[in-house]
Short mmCIF file of C-alpha atoms in Angstrom, two decimals:
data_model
loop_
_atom_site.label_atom_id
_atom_site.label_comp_id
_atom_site.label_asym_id
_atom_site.label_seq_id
_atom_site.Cartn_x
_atom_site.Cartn_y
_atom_site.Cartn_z
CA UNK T 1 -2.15 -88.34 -45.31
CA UNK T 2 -3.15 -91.20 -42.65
CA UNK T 3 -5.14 -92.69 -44.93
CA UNK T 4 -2.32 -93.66 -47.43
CA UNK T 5 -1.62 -96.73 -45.14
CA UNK T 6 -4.57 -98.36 -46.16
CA UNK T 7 -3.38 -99.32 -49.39
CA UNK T 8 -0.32 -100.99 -47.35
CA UNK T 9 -2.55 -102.78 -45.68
CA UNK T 10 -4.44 -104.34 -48.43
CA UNK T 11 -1.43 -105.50 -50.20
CA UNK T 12 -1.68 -108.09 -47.34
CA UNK T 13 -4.29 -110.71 -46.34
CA UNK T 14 -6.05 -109.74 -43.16
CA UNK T 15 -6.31 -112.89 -40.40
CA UNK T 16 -9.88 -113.38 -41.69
CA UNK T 17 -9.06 -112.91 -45.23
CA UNK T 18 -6.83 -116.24 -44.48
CA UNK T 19 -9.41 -117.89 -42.33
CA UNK T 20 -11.93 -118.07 -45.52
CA UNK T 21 -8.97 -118.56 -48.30
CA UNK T 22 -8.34 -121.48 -46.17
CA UNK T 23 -11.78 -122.92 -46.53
CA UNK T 24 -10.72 -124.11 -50.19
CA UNK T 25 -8.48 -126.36 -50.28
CA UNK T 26 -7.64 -129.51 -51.87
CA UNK T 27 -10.16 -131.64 -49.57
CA UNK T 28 -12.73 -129.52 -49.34
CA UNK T 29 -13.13 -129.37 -52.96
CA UNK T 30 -13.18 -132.94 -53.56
CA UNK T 31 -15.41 -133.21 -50.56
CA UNK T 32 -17.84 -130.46 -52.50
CA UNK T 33 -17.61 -132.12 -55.74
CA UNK T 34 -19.47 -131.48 -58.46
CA UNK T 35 -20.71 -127.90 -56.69
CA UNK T 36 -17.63 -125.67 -55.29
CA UNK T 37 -16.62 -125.12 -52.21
CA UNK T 38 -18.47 -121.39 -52.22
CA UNK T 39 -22.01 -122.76 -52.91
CA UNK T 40 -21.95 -125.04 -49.52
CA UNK T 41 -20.45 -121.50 -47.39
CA UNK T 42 -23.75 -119.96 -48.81
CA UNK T 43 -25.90 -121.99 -47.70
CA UNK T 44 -25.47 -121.07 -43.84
CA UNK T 45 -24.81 -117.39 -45.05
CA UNK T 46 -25.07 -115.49 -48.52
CA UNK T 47 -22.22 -113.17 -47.89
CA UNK T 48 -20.11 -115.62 -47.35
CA UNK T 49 -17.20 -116.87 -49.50
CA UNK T 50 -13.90 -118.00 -49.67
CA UNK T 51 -12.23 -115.59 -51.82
CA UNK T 52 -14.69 -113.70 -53.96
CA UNK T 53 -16.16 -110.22 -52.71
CA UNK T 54 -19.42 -109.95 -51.70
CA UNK T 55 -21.39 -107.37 -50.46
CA UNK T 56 -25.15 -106.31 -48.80
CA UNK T 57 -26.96 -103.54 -50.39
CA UNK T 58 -28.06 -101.80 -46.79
CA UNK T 59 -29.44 -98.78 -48.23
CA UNK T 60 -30.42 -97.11 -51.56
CA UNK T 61 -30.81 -93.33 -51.96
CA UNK T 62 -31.88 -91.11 -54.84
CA UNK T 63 -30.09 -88.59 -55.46
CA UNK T 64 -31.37 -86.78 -58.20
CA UNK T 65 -33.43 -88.20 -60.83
CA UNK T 66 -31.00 -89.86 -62.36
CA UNK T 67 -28.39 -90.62 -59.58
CA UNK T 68 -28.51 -93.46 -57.10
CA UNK T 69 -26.31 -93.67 -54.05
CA UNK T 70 -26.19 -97.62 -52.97
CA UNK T 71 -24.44 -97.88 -49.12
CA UNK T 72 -22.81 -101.65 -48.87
CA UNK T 73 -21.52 -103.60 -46.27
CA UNK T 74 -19.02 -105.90 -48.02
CA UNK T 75 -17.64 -109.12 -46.02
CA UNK T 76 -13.84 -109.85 -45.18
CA UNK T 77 -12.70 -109.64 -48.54
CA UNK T 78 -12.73 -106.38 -49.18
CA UNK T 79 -9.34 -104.89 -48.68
CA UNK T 80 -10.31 -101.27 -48.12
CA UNK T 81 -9.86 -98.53 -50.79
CA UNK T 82 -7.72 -95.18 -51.90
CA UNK T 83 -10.25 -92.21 -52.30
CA UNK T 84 -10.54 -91.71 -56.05
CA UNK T 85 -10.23 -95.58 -57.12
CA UNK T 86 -13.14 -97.44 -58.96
CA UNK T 87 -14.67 -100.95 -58.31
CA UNK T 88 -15.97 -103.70 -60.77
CA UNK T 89 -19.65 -104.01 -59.54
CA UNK T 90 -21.34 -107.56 -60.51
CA UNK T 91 -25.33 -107.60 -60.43
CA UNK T 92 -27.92 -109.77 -61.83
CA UNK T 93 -30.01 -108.46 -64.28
CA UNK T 94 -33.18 -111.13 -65.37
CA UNK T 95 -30.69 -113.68 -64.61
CA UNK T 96 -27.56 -112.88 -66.34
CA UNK T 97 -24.64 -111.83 -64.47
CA UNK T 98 -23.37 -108.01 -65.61
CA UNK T 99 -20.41 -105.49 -64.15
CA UNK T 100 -19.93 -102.56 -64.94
CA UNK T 101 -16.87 -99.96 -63.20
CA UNK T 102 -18.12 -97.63 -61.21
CA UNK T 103 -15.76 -94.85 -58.61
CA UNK T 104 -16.14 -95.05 -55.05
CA UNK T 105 -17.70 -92.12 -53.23
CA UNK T 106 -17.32 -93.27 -49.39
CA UNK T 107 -14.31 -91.69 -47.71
CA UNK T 108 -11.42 -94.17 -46.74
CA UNK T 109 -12.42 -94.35 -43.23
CA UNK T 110 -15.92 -95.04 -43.58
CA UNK T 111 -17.53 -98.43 -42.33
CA UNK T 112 -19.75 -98.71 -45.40
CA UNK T 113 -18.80 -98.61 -49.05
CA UNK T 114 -20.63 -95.72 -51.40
CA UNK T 115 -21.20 -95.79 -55.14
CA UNK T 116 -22.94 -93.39 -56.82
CA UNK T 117 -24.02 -94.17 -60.00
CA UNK T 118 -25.82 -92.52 -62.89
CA UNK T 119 -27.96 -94.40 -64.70
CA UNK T 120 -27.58 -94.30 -68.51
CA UNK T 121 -30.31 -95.20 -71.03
CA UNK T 122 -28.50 -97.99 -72.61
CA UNK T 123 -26.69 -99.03 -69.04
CA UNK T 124 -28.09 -102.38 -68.11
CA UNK T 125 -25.90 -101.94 -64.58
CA UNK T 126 -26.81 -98.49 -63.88
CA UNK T 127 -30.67 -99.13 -64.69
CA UNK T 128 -30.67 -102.05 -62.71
CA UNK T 129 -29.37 -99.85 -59.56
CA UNK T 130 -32.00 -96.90 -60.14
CA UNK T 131 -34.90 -99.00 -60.93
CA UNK T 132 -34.74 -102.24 -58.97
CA UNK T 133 -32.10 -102.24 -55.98
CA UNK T 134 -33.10 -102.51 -52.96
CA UNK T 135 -31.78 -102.93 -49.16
CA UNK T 136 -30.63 -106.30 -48.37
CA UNK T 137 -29.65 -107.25 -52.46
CA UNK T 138 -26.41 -108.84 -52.51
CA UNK T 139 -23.89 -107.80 -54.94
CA UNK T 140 -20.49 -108.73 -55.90
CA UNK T 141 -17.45 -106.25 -56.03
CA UNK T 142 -13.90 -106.63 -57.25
CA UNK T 143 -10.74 -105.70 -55.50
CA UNK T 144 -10.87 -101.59 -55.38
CA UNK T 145 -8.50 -100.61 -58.58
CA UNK T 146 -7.45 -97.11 -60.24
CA UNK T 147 -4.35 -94.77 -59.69
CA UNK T 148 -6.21 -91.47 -59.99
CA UNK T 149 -5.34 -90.67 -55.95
CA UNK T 150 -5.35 -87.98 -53.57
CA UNK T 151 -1.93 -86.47 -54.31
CA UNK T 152 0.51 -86.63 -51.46
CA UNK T 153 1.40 -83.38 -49.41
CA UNK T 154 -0.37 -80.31 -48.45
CA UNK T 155 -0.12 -78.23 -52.07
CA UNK T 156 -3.19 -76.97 -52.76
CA UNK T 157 -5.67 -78.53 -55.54
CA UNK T 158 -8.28 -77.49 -57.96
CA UNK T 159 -10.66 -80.48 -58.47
CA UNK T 160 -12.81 -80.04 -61.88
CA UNK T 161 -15.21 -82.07 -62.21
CA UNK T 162 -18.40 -82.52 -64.34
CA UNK T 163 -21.72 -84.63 -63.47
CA UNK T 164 -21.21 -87.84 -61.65
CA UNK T 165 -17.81 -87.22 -62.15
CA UNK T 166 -17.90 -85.45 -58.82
CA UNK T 167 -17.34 -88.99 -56.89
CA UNK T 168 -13.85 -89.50 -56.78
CA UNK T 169 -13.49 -85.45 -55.67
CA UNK T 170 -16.06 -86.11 -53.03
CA UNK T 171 -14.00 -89.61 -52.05
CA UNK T 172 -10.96 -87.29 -51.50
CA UNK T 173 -13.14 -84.27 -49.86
CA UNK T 174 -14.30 -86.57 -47.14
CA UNK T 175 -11.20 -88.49 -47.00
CA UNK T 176 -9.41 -85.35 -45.89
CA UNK T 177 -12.28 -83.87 -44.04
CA UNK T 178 -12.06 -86.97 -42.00
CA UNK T 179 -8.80 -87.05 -41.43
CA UNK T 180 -8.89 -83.47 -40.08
CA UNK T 181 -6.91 -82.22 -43.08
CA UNK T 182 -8.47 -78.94 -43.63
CA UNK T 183 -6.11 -78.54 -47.45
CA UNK T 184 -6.27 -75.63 -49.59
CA UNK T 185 -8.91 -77.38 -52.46
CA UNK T 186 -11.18 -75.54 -55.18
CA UNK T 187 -13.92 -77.84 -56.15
CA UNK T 188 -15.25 -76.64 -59.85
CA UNK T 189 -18.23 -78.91 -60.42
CA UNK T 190 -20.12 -78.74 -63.62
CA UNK T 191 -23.46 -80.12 -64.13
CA UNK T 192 -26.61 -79.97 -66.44
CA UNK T 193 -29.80 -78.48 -64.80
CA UNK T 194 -29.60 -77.59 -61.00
CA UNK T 195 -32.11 -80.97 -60.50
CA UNK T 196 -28.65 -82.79 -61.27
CA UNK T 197 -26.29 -81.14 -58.86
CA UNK T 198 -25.02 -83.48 -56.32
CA UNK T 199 -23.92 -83.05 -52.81
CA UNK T 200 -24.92 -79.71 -52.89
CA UNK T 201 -26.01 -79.29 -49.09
CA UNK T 202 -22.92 -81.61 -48.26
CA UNK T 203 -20.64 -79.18 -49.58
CA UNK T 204 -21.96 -76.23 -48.19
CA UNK T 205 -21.41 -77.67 -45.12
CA UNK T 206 -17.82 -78.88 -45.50
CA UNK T 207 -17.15 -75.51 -46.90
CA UNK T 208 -18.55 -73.93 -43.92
CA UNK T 209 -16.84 -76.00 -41.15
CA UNK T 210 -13.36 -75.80 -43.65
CA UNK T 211 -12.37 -72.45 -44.86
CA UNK T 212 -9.81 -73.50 -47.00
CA UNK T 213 -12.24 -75.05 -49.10
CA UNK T 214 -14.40 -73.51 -51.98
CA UNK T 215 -17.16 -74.87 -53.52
CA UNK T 216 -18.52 -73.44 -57.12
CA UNK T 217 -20.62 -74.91 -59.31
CA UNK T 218 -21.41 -74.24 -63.02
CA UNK T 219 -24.94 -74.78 -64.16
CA UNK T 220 -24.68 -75.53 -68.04
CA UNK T 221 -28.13 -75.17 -69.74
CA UNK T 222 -30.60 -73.26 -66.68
CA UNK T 223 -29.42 -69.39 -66.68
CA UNK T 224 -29.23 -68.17 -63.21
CA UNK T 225 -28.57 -71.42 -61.85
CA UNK T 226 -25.26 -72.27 -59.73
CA UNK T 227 -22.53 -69.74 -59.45
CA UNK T 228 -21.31 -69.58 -62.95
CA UNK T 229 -23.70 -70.25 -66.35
CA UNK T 230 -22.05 -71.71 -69.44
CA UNK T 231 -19.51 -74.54 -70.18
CA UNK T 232 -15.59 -74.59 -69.37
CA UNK T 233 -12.81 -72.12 -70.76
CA UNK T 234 -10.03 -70.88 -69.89
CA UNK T 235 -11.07 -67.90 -69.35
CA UNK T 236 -13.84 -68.13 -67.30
CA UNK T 237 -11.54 -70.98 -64.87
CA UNK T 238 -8.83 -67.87 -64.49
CA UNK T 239 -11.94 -65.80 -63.39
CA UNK T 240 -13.43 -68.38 -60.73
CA UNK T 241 -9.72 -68.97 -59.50
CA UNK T 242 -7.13 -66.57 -60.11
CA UNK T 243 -4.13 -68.85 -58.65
CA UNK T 244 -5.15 -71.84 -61.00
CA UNK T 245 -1.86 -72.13 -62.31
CA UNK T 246 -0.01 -72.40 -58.94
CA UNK T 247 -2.41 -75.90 -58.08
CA UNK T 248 -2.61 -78.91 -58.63
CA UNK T 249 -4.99 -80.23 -61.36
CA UNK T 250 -7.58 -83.07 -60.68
CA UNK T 251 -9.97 -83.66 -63.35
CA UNK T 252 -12.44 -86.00 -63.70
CA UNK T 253 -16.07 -86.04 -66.20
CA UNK T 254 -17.43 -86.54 -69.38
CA UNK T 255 -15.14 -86.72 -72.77
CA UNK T 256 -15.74 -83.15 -74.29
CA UNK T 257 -15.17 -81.11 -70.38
CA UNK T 258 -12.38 -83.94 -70.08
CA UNK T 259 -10.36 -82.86 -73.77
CA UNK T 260 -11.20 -78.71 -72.53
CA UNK T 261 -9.56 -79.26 -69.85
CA UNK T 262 -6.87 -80.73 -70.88
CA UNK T 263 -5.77 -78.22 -73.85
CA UNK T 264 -6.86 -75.31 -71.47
CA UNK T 265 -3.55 -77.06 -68.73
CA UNK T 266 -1.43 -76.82 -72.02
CA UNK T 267 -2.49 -72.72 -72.91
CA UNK T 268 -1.90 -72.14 -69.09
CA UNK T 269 1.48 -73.64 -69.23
CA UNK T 270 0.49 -75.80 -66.32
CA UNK T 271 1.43 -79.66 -65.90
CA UNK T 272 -0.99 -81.67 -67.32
CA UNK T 273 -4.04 -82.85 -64.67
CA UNK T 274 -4.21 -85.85 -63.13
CA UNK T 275 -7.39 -87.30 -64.71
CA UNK T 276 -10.10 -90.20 -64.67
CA UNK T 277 -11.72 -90.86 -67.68
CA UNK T 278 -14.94 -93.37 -68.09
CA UNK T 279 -15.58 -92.03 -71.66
CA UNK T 280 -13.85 -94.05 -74.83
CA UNK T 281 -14.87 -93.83 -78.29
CA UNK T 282 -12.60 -96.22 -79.87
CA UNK T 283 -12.36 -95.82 -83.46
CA UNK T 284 -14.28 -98.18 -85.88
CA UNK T 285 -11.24 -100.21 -86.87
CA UNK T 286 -11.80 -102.96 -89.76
CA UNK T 287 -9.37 -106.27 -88.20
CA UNK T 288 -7.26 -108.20 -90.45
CA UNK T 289 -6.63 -112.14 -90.15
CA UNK T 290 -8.41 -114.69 -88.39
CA UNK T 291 -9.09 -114.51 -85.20
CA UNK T 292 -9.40 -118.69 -83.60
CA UNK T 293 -11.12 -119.08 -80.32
CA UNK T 294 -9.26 -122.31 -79.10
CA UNK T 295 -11.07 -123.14 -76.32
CA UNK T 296 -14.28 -123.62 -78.30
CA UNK T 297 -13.19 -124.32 -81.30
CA UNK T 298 -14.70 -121.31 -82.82
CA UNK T 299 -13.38 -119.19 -85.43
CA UNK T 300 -14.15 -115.41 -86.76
CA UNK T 301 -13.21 -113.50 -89.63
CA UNK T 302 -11.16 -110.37 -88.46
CA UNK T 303 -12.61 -107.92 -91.40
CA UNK T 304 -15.92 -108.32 -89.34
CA UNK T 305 -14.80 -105.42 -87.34
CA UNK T 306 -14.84 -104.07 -83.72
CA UNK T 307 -12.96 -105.38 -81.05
CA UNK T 308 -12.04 -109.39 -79.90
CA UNK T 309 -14.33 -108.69 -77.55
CA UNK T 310 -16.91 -108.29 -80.31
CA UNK T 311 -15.95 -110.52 -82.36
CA UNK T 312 -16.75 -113.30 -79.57
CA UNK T 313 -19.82 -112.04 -79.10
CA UNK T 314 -20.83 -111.92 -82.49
CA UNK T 315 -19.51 -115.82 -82.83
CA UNK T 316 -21.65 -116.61 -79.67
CA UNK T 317 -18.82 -117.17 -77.28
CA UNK T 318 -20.12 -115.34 -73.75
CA UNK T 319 -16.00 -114.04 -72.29
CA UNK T 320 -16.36 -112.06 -69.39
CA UNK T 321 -16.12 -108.33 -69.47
CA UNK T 322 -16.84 -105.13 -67.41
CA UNK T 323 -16.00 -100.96 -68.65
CA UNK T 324 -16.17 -102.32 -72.36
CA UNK T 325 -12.99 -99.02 -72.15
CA UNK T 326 -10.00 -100.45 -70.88
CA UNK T 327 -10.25 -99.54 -67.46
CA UNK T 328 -11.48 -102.37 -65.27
CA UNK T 329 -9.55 -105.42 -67.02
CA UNK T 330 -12.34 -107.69 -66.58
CA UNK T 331 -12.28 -108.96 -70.12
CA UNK T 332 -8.30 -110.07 -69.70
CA UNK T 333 -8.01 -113.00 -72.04
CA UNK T 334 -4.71 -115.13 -72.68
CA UNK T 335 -3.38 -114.64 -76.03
CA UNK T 336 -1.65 -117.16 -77.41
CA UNK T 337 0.04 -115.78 -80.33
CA UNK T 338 -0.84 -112.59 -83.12
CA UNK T 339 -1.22 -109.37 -84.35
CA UNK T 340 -3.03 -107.20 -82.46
CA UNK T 341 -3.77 -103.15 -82.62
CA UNK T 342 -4.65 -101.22 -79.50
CA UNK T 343 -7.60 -99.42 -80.24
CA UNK T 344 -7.00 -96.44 -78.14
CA UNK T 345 -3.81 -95.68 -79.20
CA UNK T 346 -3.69 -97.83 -82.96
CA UNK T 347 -0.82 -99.32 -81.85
CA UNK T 348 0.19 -102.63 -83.71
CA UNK T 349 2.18 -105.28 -81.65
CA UNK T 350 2.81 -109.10 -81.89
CA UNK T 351 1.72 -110.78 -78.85
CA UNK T 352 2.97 -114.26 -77.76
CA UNK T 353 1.40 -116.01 -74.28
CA UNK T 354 0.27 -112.78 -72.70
CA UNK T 355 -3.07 -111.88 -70.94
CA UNK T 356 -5.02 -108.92 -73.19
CA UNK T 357 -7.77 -106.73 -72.87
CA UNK T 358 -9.76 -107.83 -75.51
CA UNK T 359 -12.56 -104.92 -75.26
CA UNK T 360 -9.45 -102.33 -76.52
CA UNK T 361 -7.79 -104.52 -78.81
CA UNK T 362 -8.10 -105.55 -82.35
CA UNK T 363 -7.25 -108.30 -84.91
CA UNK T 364 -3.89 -106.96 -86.90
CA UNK T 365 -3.26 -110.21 -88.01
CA UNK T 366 -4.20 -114.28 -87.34
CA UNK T 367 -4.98 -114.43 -83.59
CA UNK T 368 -5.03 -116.88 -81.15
CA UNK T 369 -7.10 -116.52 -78.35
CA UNK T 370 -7.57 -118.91 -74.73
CA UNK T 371 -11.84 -118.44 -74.74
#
């Protein structure tokens, strides 16, 4: 697809890209001394920066009660994206920076960047977005990240997908739409209560102007509503589409449609699907050792529990972070030496002078850490 070359493209610095990178340098940081270089570009304009991603909320739209769409217009930084890849988005909320990873909706071509986000009751991120953004915030982004893409080729698809994990399938839809690729795709979309179905009329449309694509959605608790009542099986995917087993599986949603999915691809004898997941449970895990924060001279006791992440947090140490589930690597933290067990898999591995994800992994053992 055309769009694959934009990936190519990102892996190198545009001309402007270099212009700003340029901007800090050895002299203009002793020139800016004690504030950086970035806090004298923002004076003359907020989006401005030498390296760091930036972006102006230009417009905010509900899309259901709980759903937000934000449209942003980032600055030179931002490299362009692969439909179905995810984004580290950094807000203020009462003064204290947050980010959270949220999937891009826009298509690759568009001019503006789309997130839609669903705001969660204990989601300081996704709260912040439904109940305070508005045009002209500024917001900062990380480089676009993720490897659940738009397979290669014209084989057909079947995209399943349940509640706002629609985005990435509607990434790809109007990546290809776009593009003029009219593919053979079957879009299974599950959601709630027919108030939380999104991109409903967008669909329709698409589906009208692009015959080779079929829409259904599954309403899960209102009878009568969507095409097809009742949660995922087997059985009732083989009804909606007969050839399931001769596409390609995309799959992207909450944990318990995620795991149906997946053991429903093993009954059917079909590869396994290509899959996003935002959901992680990690298991309570009691740590072992002691775990030494040398950069503040802080230490915890391991048998505390939970994650290094946690166990900074609950010493008072502040370490970056983003998912909190292993996804956006936000919380990357140099290890200097120790046990450590990978809580999604409960792995145990010795680590010497490597970067870890400290939100997924444990205490095993004494641990060294670079916060």
């Amino acid at each position: 697809m055309p769009a694959i070359s934009t990936s190519a493209a990102a892996l190198t610095p545009s001309w402007a890209q270099r212009m700003w990178r340029a901007t800090d340098n050895v002299l203009t940081r002793a020139l800016a001394t004690p504030l950086a270089v970035d806090d004298y570009l923002q004076w003359f304009n907020p989006l401005w920066s030498s390296r760091t991603i930036r972006a102006e909320v230009v417009a905010v739209q509900r899309e259901t009660p709980s759903v937000t769409t934000i449209s942003l217009r980032p600055n030179a930084h931002w490299p362009g994206h692969r439909a179905g890849q995810h984004v580290l988005l950094t807000v203020q909320c009462d003064g204290v920076r947050h980010s959270r990873c949220f999937t891009i909706a826009s298509g690759e071509q568009e001019p503006l960047l789309r997130l839609t986000i669903k705001a969660h009751e204990q989601g300081l991120v996704s709260r912040e977005v439904l109940e305070r953004m508005r045009d002209g915030d500024l917001v900062e982004l990380s480089a676009p990240q993720g490897e659940f893409l738009l397979p290669e080729g014209d084989g057909p698809l079947l995209m399943i997908c349940g509640g706002s994990g629609i985005t990435p399938m509607l990434s790809m839809l109007r990546t290809l739409a776009a593009a003029g690729q009219q593919r053979d795709v079957v879009l299974v979309h599950y959601y709630s209560t027919a108030a939380e179905a999104l991109a409903v009329e967008e669909l329709a449309v698409l589906a009208a102007q692009w015959p080779q694509l079929r829409s259904l959605g599954c309403c899960t608790r209102e009878a009568g509503q969507g095409l097809n009542g009742g949660r995922f099986s087997l059985a009732q995917l083989q009804a909606l589409v007969p050839d399931a087993a001769a596409r390609q599986w995309l799959l992207c949603g909450p944990a318990g449609l995620m795991d149906a999915v997946q053991q429903a691809s093993v009954e059917a004898g079909v590869a396994p699907p290509l899959s996003e997941r935002f959901e992680l449970s990690p298991p309570t895990v009691v740590g072992e050792g002691e775990v030494h924060f040398a950069r503040s001279a802080v230490s915890a006791d391991g048998e505390q529990g939970g994650s290094l992440l946690e166990l900074a947090e609950q010493a008072g140490l502040t370490p970056r972070y983003g998912c909190r589930m292993g996804i956006c690597q936000a919380c990357k933290c140099h290890v200097d030496s120790g046990l450590v067990r990978d809580l999604r898999t409960g792995e145990v591995r010795e680590v010497r002078n490597e970067s870890v994800q400290i939100c997924v992994h444990a205490p095993a053992g004494p641990v060294q850490v670079q916060l």
